[in-house]
Amino acid sequence: MIAEEGGEPLAAIFRRLIANTGPISLMHYMGESNARYYTSRDPLGGAGDFITAPEISQMFGELIGLWLTDMWIQAGREQGVHYVELGPGRGTLAKDALRVAKRYGLEPTVHFVEASTALKDIQLETMPGAQWHHDLSSLPPYGPMLVVANEFLDALPVRQLVKTPDGWRERMVVPEGDRFVCIAGSQPMDAAVPEARRQAADGTIIETCPGAAATVYEVAGRLIEQGGAALFIDYGHDSLRDGSTLQAVRQHLKVDPFVGPGEADLTAHVDFATLAPIAQSRGVRWLGTVPQGRWLRELGIEARAQALGEVAPEHKAALESARDRLIGEGQMGLLFKVMGLAAPNWPGGVGFHG
Ligand code: SAH
């Protein structure tokens, strides 16, 4: 089945590559796996592998649309503004957010940064007027940007370093039987570990995501030069921690990331603690990193669920369960975080105070 979807199975390509040139880094393994995974299917569709907040309920995209609109109005209703979404999936969030924005006179041009051809086809149907980009470099150079990235950064490949009795090494991937395993690489990597963390116990793993850091750096630069605001929403932590958070999900279940590369969604928790200072280093305002549940409540998700339930009583129970899924502490409410950024002369934004 996979051979039909994406040509030669990725596992076979990895085996050949490793046999010829030696172990590959975990970052390489994750990057190639996700490139294959996303471009060969719609992971969010009916028979998909996982579900995201905008697919759970329209309320999610609507509240994001309201947040962006409020920022834009307070900043003076500048024209020539762009809506930029990174990894827009099925385009659902953009559709819900921009429907709300339009009611208040905000009708930005729409730019999608998307690597997957399979998902681009679906986005074309949802948002026919959008423009597509492979990365951020081709985004328009003028005009404020309203940037949204939901569950985008977690899909970018992580690099892992492990402490061994011989010092710090990068975690590399090699085949073992019919799967892959991680081993410590042969090159010393001590110089890549911050001084304060170098003396950790053997076996300690430090995970970093250069792609997430580069994305936030680039977005922050655009906000400084062009104005605007950004929301990064993802599961992750806002304090430094050790350990691997690599995981694989297939058909709504956690599976082994080292079996069948390219057939499951590989993700890692987003290290928001590192990302905020990267944004600030460019002069952008970090509005805060807050739990998704609290943020959505401050934006009025409870009133929105109630209002929708009154209009359509037959959907009341479904709306309440969607609301609970998005804000419940044991569900998405605490693990998911919302990080807000804004240009220096833009307002503070709802949901990031107190
Ligand atoms: N934001 C959507 C989809 C999340 S899934 C939602 O909330 O439903 C991750 C999204 O990021 C997909 O659209 C995927 O194709 C895209 N993506 C993953 N890695 C990418 C990369 N390196 N460059 C661009 N897009 C990427």
CSV table of C-alpha atoms and ligand atoms in Angstrom, one decimal:
chain,number,residue,atom,x,y,z
A,1,MET,CA,0.0,0.0,0.0
A,2,ILE,CA,2.7,2.4,1.0
A,3,ALA,CA,4.7,1.6,-2.1
A,4,GLU,CA,1.7,2.7,-4.2
A,5,GLU,CA,1.3,5.9,-2.2
A,6,GLY,CA,4.9,7.1,-2.2
A,7,GLY,CA,7.1,4.9,-4.3
A,8,GLU,CA,9.8,2.8,-2.6
A,9,PRO,CA,9.1,2.4,1.1
A,10,LEU,CA,11.2,4.9,3.1
A,11,ALA,CA,12.5,2.2,5.4
A,12,ALA,CA,14.2,0.6,2.4
A,13,ILE,CA,15.7,3.9,1.3
A,14,PHE,CA,17.0,4.5,4.9
A,15,ARG,CA,18.6,1.0,5.0
A,16,ARG,CA,20.4,1.6,1.7
A,17,LEU,CA,21.6,5.1,2.7
A,18,ILE,CA,22.8,3.9,6.1
A,19,ALA,CA,24.6,0.8,4.5
A,20,ASN,CA,26.3,3.2,2.1
A,21,THR,CA,27.2,6.2,4.2
A,22,GLY,CA,26.7,5.2,7.9
A,23,PRO,CA,24.1,6.1,10.6
A,24,ILE,CA,21.8,9.0,9.9
A,25,SER,CA,20.9,11.5,12.6
A,26,LEU,CA,17.5,11.3,14.3
A,27,MET,CA,16.8,14.7,12.9
A,28,HIS,CA,17.3,13.4,9.3
A,29,TYR,CA,15.2,10.4,10.1
A,30,MET,CA,12.3,12.5,11.5
A,31,GLY,CA,12.5,15.1,8.7
A,32,GLU,CA,12.4,12.6,5.9
A,33,SER,CA,9.7,10.5,7.6
A,34,ASN,CA,7.4,13.5,8.0
A,35,ALA,CA,8.1,14.8,4.5
A,36,ARG,CA,6.9,11.4,3.1
A,37,TYR,CA,4.1,11.0,5.6
A,38,TYR,CA,2.5,14.4,4.9
A,39,THR,CA,2.8,14.5,1.2
A,40,SER,CA,1.3,11.1,0.7
A,41,ARG,CA,-2.0,11.5,2.5
A,42,ASP,CA,-4.5,13.6,4.4
A,43,PRO,CA,-3.8,12.7,8.1
A,44,LEU,CA,-6.8,14.7,9.3
A,45,GLY,CA,-9.5,13.2,7.0
A,46,GLY,CA,-12.3,10.8,8.0
A,47,ALA,CA,-10.1,7.8,8.2
A,48,GLY,CA,-7.1,9.8,9.3
A,49,ASP,CA,-4.5,9.4,12.0
A,50,PHE,CA,-5.1,12.3,14.3
A,51,ILE,CA,-7.5,15.2,14.9
A,52,THR,CA,-6.6,18.8,15.7
A,53,ALA,CA,-8.5,21.7,17.4
A,54,PRO,CA,-9.9,23.3,14.2
A,55,GLU,CA,-11.2,19.9,13.2
A,56,ILE,CA,-12.9,19.4,16.6
A,57,SER,CA,-14.9,22.6,16.4
A,58,GLN,CA,-15.5,25.7,14.4
A,59,MET,CA,-15.3,27.6,17.7
A,60,PHE,CA,-11.5,27.3,17.7
A,61,GLY,CA,-10.9,29.0,14.3
A,62,GLU,CA,-13.6,31.6,15.1
A,63,LEU,CA,-12.0,32.7,18.3
A,64,ILE,CA,-8.6,32.9,16.6
A,65,GLY,CA,-10.3,35.1,14.0
A,66,LEU,CA,-11.7,37.3,16.7
A,67,TRP,CA,-8.3,37.7,18.4
A,68,LEU,CA,-6.6,38.6,15.1
A,69,THR,CA,-9.4,41.1,14.2
A,70,ASP,CA,-9.2,42.7,17.6
A,71,MET,CA,-5.5,43.2,17.2
A,72,TRP,CA,-5.9,44.6,13.7
A,73,ILE,CA,-8.7,47.1,14.8
A,74,GLN,CA,-6.7,48.3,17.9
A,75,ALA,CA,-3.6,48.7,15.7
A,76,GLY,CA,-5.6,51.1,13.4
A,77,ARG,CA,-7.2,48.9,10.7
A,78,GLU,CA,-4.2,49.1,8.4
A,79,GLN,CA,-4.9,48.0,4.9
A,80,GLY,CA,-2.8,45.7,2.8
A,81,VAL,CA,-2.7,43.2,5.7
A,82,HIS,CA,-1.9,39.5,5.1
A,83,TYR,CA,-3.2,36.4,6.8
A,84,VAL,CA,-0.4,33.8,6.9
A,85,GLU,CA,-0.9,30.3,8.1
A,86,LEU,CA,1.9,27.8,8.5
A,87,GLY,CA,0.9,24.2,7.9
A,88,PRO,CA,-2.8,24.9,7.4
A,89,GLY,CA,-3.9,21.2,7.2
A,90,ARG,CA,-7.3,21.1,5.6
A,91,GLY,CA,-7.7,24.9,5.7
A,92,THR,CA,-10.4,24.7,8.3
A,93,LEU,CA,-8.9,27.1,10.8
A,94,ALA,CA,-8.4,29.7,8.0
A,95,LYS,CA,-11.9,29.4,6.8
A,96,ASP,CA,-13.5,29.8,10.3
A,97,ALA,CA,-11.1,32.6,11.3
A,98,LEU,CA,-11.6,34.6,8.1
A,99,ARG,CA,-15.4,34.2,8.0
A,100,VAL,CA,-15.5,36.0,11.4
A,101,ALA,CA,-12.9,38.6,10.4
A,102,LYS,CA,-14.9,39.6,7.4
A,103,ARG,CA,-17.8,40.6,9.5
A,104,TYR,CA,-15.6,43.3,11.0
A,105,GLY,CA,-14.2,44.4,7.7
A,106,LEU,CA,-10.9,42.5,7.9
A,107,GLU,CA,-10.3,40.8,4.5
A,108,PRO,CA,-6.6,40.1,4.3
A,109,THR,CA,-4.9,38.3,1.4
A,110,VAL,CA,-4.3,34.7,2.3
A,111,HIS,CA,-0.9,33.0,2.3
A,112,PHE,CA,-0.4,29.3,3.1
A,113,VAL,CA,3.0,27.9,3.9
A,114,GLU,CA,2.5,24.2,3.1
A,115,ALA,CA,4.9,21.4,2.1
A,116,SER,CA,2.4,18.7,1.4
A,117,THR,CA,0.9,18.4,-2.1
A,118,ALA,CA,-1.9,16.1,-0.8
A,119,LEU,CA,-3.0,18.8,1.7
A,120,LYS,CA,-2.5,21.6,-0.8
A,121,ASP,CA,-5.1,20.0,-3.0
A,122,ILE,CA,-7.6,20.0,-0.1
A,123,GLN,CA,-6.7,23.6,0.9
A,124,LEU,CA,-7.4,24.7,-2.7
A,125,GLU,CA,-11.0,23.6,-2.3
A,126,THR,CA,-11.4,25.2,1.1
A,127,MET,CA,-9.7,28.5,0.3
A,128,PRO,CA,-9.5,28.9,-3.5
A,129,GLY,CA,-8.1,32.4,-3.2
A,130,ALA,CA,-5.1,31.6,-1.2
A,131,GLN,CA,-1.5,31.8,-2.4
A,132,TRP,CA,0.9,28.9,-1.5
A,133,HIS,CA,4.5,29.0,-0.4
A,134,HIS,CA,7.1,26.3,0.3
A,135,ASP,CA,8.6,28.3,3.1
A,136,LEU,CA,8.5,31.8,4.6
A,137,SER,CA,11.0,33.4,2.3
A,138,SER,CA,8.6,34.1,-0.5
A,139,LEU,CA,5.9,35.7,1.7
A,140,PRO,CA,5.1,39.3,0.6
A,141,PRO,CA,7.7,41.8,1.8
A,142,TYR,CA,5.3,44.6,2.6
A,143,GLY,CA,2.2,44.9,4.7
A,144,PRO,CA,1.4,43.7,8.3
A,145,MET,CA,1.1,39.9,8.8
A,146,LEU,CA,-1.4,38.1,11.0
A,147,VAL,CA,0.4,34.7,11.4
A,148,VAL,CA,-1.1,31.5,12.7
A,149,ALA,CA,0.5,28.1,13.2
A,150,ASN,CA,-1.5,25.4,14.9
A,151,GLU,CA,0.3,22.1,15.4
A,152,PHE,CA,3.0,23.1,12.9
A,153,LEU,CA,6.1,23.4,15.0
A,154,ASP,CA,5.6,19.9,16.6
A,155,ALA,CA,6.0,18.3,13.1
A,156,LEU,CA,9.5,19.9,12.5
A,157,PRO,CA,12.4,17.5,13.1
A,158,VAL,CA,14.2,17.5,16.4
A,159,ARG,CA,17.9,17.0,17.1
A,160,GLN,CA,18.7,14.9,20.2
A,161,LEU,CA,22.0,14.9,22.1
A,162,VAL,CA,22.7,12.1,24.7
A,163,LYS,CA,25.2,12.2,27.5
A,164,THR,CA,27.5,9.1,27.4
A,165,PRO,CA,30.5,8.2,29.6
A,166,ASP,CA,32.6,9.7,26.7
A,167,GLY,CA,30.8,13.0,26.6
A,168,TRP,CA,27.8,14.3,24.6
A,169,ARG,CA,26.9,12.7,21.3
A,170,GLU,CA,24.2,13.2,18.7
A,171,ARG,CA,21.5,10.4,18.6
A,172,MET,CA,21.8,8.5,15.4
A,173,VAL,CA,19.5,5.9,13.7
A,174,VAL,CA,20.5,2.5,12.4
A,175,PRO,CA,18.5,-0.6,11.4
A,176,GLU,CA,18.0,-3.5,13.8
A,177,GLY,CA,16.1,-6.5,12.5
A,178,ASP,CA,12.9,-5.2,10.9
A,179,ARG,CA,13.0,-1.8,12.8
A,180,PHE,CA,15.3,1.0,13.5
A,181,VAL,CA,17.0,2.0,16.8
A,182,CYS,CA,18.9,5.0,18.2
A,183,ILE,CA,22.6,4.8,19.0
A,184,ALA,CA,25.0,7.4,20.2
A,185,GLY,CA,27.0,8.9,17.3
A,186,SER,CA,30.8,8.8,17.2
A,187,GLN,CA,31.5,12.6,17.0
A,188,PRO,CA,31.9,14.6,20.2
A,189,MET,CA,29.1,17.1,20.6
A,190,ASP,CA,30.0,18.7,23.9
A,191,ALA,CA,30.4,22.1,22.3
A,192,ALA,CA,26.7,22.1,21.3
A,193,VAL,CA,25.5,21.8,24.9
A,194,PRO,CA,25.1,24.9,27.0
A,195,GLU,CA,27.7,25.1,29.7
A,196,ALA,CA,25.1,24.9,32.5
A,197,ARG,CA,23.8,21.6,31.3
A,198,ARG,CA,27.0,19.8,30.4
A,199,GLN,CA,27.5,18.0,33.7
A,200,ALA,CA,24.2,16.0,33.4
A,201,ALA,CA,24.0,12.2,34.4
A,202,ASP,CA,24.9,9.6,31.7
A,203,GLY,CA,21.8,8.8,29.6
A,204,THR,CA,20.4,12.4,29.8
A,205,ILE,CA,18.9,13.5,26.5
A,206,ILE,CA,18.6,17.1,25.3
A,207,GLU,CA,16.2,17.8,22.5
A,208,THR,CA,16.3,20.9,20.3
A,209,CYS,CA,14.3,21.9,17.2
A,210,PRO,CA,16.4,24.0,14.9
A,211,GLY,CA,13.4,24.3,12.4
A,212,ALA,CA,11.1,25.7,15.1
A,213,ALA,CA,13.8,28.2,16.2
A,214,ALA,CA,14.4,29.3,12.6
A,215,THR,CA,10.6,29.7,12.0
A,216,VAL,CA,10.0,31.8,15.0
A,217,TYR,CA,13.1,33.9,14.2
A,218,GLU,CA,11.9,34.5,10.7
A,219,VAL,CA,8.3,35.3,11.8
A,220,ALA,CA,9.6,37.7,14.4
A,221,GLY,CA,11.7,39.5,11.8
A,222,ARG,CA,8.7,39.9,9.6
A,223,LEU,CA,6.7,41.4,12.4
A,224,ILE,CA,9.5,43.9,13.2
A,225,GLU,CA,9.8,44.9,9.5
A,226,GLN,CA,6.2,44.7,8.4
A,227,GLY,CA,4.0,44.9,11.6
A,228,GLY,CA,1.5,42.4,12.7
A,229,ALA,CA,1.0,39.6,15.3
A,230,ALA,CA,1.5,35.9,15.5
A,231,LEU,CA,0.0,32.9,17.4
A,232,PHE,CA,1.9,29.6,17.8
A,233,ILE,CA,-0.3,26.9,19.3
A,234,ASP,CA,1.0,23.5,20.1
A,235,TYR,CA,1.6,20.9,22.8
A,236,GLY,CA,4.7,21.6,24.7
A,237,HIS,CA,6.3,23.1,27.7
A,238,ASP,CA,7.3,26.6,28.8
A,239,SER,CA,10.2,25.6,31.0
A,240,LEU,CA,13.5,23.9,30.1
A,241,ARG,CA,13.5,20.1,30.5
A,242,ASP,CA,15.5,17.0,29.6
A,243,GLY,CA,14.4,13.9,27.8
A,244,SER,CA,13.0,12.7,24.5
A,245,THR,CA,9.4,13.7,23.6
A,246,LEU,CA,9.5,12.1,20.2
A,247,GLN,CA,6.3,10.2,19.5
A,248,ALA,CA,4.4,8.7,16.6
A,249,VAL,CA,0.7,8.6,16.0
A,250,ARG,CA,-1.2,6.4,13.6
A,251,GLN,CA,-5.0,5.9,13.5
A,252,HIS,CA,-5.3,7.8,16.7
A,253,LEU,CA,-2.9,5.5,18.6
A,254,LYS,CA,0.6,6.0,19.8
A,255,VAL,CA,2.9,3.7,17.8
A,256,ASP,CA,6.7,3.0,17.7
A,257,PRO,CA,8.5,5.9,15.9
A,258,PHE,CA,11.1,3.5,14.7
A,259,VAL,CA,8.9,1.1,12.8
A,260,GLY,CA,7.6,2.0,9.3
A,261,PRO,CA,9.0,5.5,8.9
A,262,GLY,CA,6.8,7.7,6.7
A,263,GLU,CA,3.6,5.8,7.7
A,264,ALA,CA,3.0,7.6,11.0
A,265,ASP,CA,3.0,11.2,12.1
A,266,LEU,CA,6.2,11.9,14.1
A,267,THR,CA,6.1,14.8,16.5
A,268,ALA,CA,7.9,16.3,19.5
A,269,HIS,CA,6.8,18.6,22.2
A,270,VAL,CA,7.5,22.3,21.4
A,271,ASP,CA,10.0,23.9,23.7
A,272,PHE,CA,8.3,27.3,24.1
A,273,ALA,CA,10.9,28.3,26.8
A,274,THR,CA,13.5,28.5,24.1
A,275,LEU,CA,11.3,30.1,21.4
A,276,ALA,CA,10.2,33.2,23.4
A,277,PRO,CA,13.7,34.7,23.8
A,278,ILE,CA,14.5,34.0,20.2
A,279,ALA,CA,11.5,36.2,19.2
A,280,GLN,CA,12.5,38.8,21.7
A,281,SER,CA,16.0,38.9,20.4
A,282,ARG,CA,14.7,40.4,17.2
A,283,GLY,CA,12.8,43.1,19.1
A,284,VAL,CA,9.4,41.6,18.9
A,285,ARG,CA,7.0,41.7,21.9
A,286,TRP,CA,6.4,38.3,23.5
A,287,LEU,CA,2.8,38.6,24.7
A,288,GLY,CA,3.1,35.4,26.8
A,289,THR,CA,2.8,31.6,26.5
A,290,VAL,CA,-0.4,30.5,28.2
A,291,PRO,CA,-2.4,27.2,28.4
A,292,GLN,CA,-4.9,26.8,25.6
A,293,GLY,CA,-7.8,26.2,28.0
A,294,ARG,CA,-7.3,29.5,29.8
A,295,TRP,CA,-6.7,31.4,26.6
A,296,LEU,CA,-9.9,30.1,24.9
A,297,ARG,CA,-11.9,30.8,28.1
A,298,GLU,CA,-10.7,34.4,28.2
A,299,LEU,CA,-11.7,34.8,24.6
A,300,GLY,CA,-15.2,33.6,25.5
A,301,ILE,CA,-15.5,30.0,24.3
A,302,GLU,CA,-18.1,29.2,27.0
A,303,ALA,CA,-20.4,32.0,25.8
A,304,ARG,CA,-19.8,31.1,22.2
A,305,ALA,CA,-20.7,27.4,22.8
A,306,GLN,CA,-23.8,28.5,24.6
A,307,ALA,CA,-24.9,30.9,21.9
A,308,LEU,CA,-24.3,28.2,19.2
A,309,GLY,CA,-26.3,25.7,21.3
A,310,GLU,CA,-29.2,28.1,21.5
A,311,VAL,CA,-29.3,28.5,17.8
A,312,ALA,CA,-29.1,24.8,17.1
A,313,PRO,CA,-30.3,22.9,20.2
A,314,GLU,CA,-29.8,19.6,18.4
A,315,HIS,CA,-26.0,20.2,18.5
A,316,LYS,CA,-25.9,21.4,22.1
A,317,ALA,CA,-24.4,18.2,23.5
A,318,ALA,CA,-21.8,18.0,20.7
A,319,LEU,CA,-20.8,21.6,21.2
A,320,GLU,CA,-20.4,21.2,24.9
A,321,SER,CA,-18.2,18.1,24.4
A,322,ALA,CA,-16.1,19.9,21.8
A,323,ARG,CA,-15.7,22.8,24.2
A,324,ASP,CA,-14.5,20.5,27.0
A,325,ARG,CA,-12.1,18.8,24.7
A,326,LEU,CA,-10.5,22.1,23.8
A,327,ILE,CA,-10.3,23.5,27.3
A,328,GLY,CA,-10.5,20.5,29.7
A,329,GLU,CA,-7.4,20.2,31.9
A,330,GLY,CA,-7.0,16.5,31.2
A,331,GLN,CA,-7.6,17.0,27.5
A,332,MET,CA,-6.1,19.8,25.4
A,333,GLY,CA,-6.5,22.7,27.9
A,334,LEU,CA,-3.2,22.4,29.8
A,335,LEU,CA,-0.8,20.5,27.6
A,336,PHE,CA,-1.5,22.8,24.6
A,337,LYS,CA,0.0,26.3,24.9
A,338,VAL,CA,-0.6,29.5,23.0
A,339,MET,CA,2.4,31.8,22.4
A,340,GLY,CA,1.6,35.3,21.2
A,341,LEU,CA,3.9,37.7,19.5
A,342,ALA,CA,3.3,41.3,18.3
A,343,ALA,CA,5.2,44.1,16.6
A,344,PRO,CA,6.3,46.7,19.2
A,345,ASN,CA,3.6,49.2,18.1
A,346,TRP,CA,0.8,46.7,18.1
A,347,PRO,CA,-1.5,46.1,21.1
A,348,GLY,CA,-1.1,43.4,23.8
A,349,GLY,CA,-3.9,41.1,22.8
A,350,VAL,CA,-6.7,39.4,24.7
A,351,GLY,CA,-6.0,36.3,26.8
A,352,PHE,CA,-2.3,36.9,27.7
A,353,HIS,CA,-2.8,38.9,30.9
A,354,GLY,CA,-2.9,37.9,34.5
B,1,SAH,N1,-2.7,23.3,11.3
B,1,SAH,C1,-3.5,22.2,10.8
B,1,SAH,C2,-2.7,21.0,10.4
B,1,SAH,C3,-1.7,20.5,11.5
B,1,SAH,S1,-0.8,19.1,10.8
B,1,SAH,C4,-4.5,21.8,11.9
B,1,SAH,O1,-4.5,22.3,13.0
B,1,SAH,O2,-5.4,21.0,11.6
B,1,SAH,C5,0.8,19.8,10.3
B,1,SAH,C6,0.7,20.7,9.1
B,1,SAH,O3,2.0,21.2,8.8
B,1,SAH,C7,0.3,20.0,7.8
B,1,SAH,O4,-0.4,20.9,7.0
B,1,SAH,C8,1.6,19.6,7.2
B,1,SAH,O5,1.6,19.3,5.8
B,1,SAH,C9,2.4,20.9,7.5
B,1,SAH,N2,3.9,20.7,7.5
B,1,SAH,C10,4.6,19.8,8.2
B,1,SAH,N3,5.9,20.0,8.0
B,1,SAH,C11,6.0,21.0,7.2
B,1,SAH,C12,7.2,21.7,6.6
B,1,SAH,N4,8.4,21.4,6.9
B,1,SAH,N5,6.9,22.8,5.8
B,1,SAH,C13,5.7,23.2,5.6
B,1,SAH,N6,4.6,22.6,6.1
B,1,SAH,C14,4.7,21.5,6.9
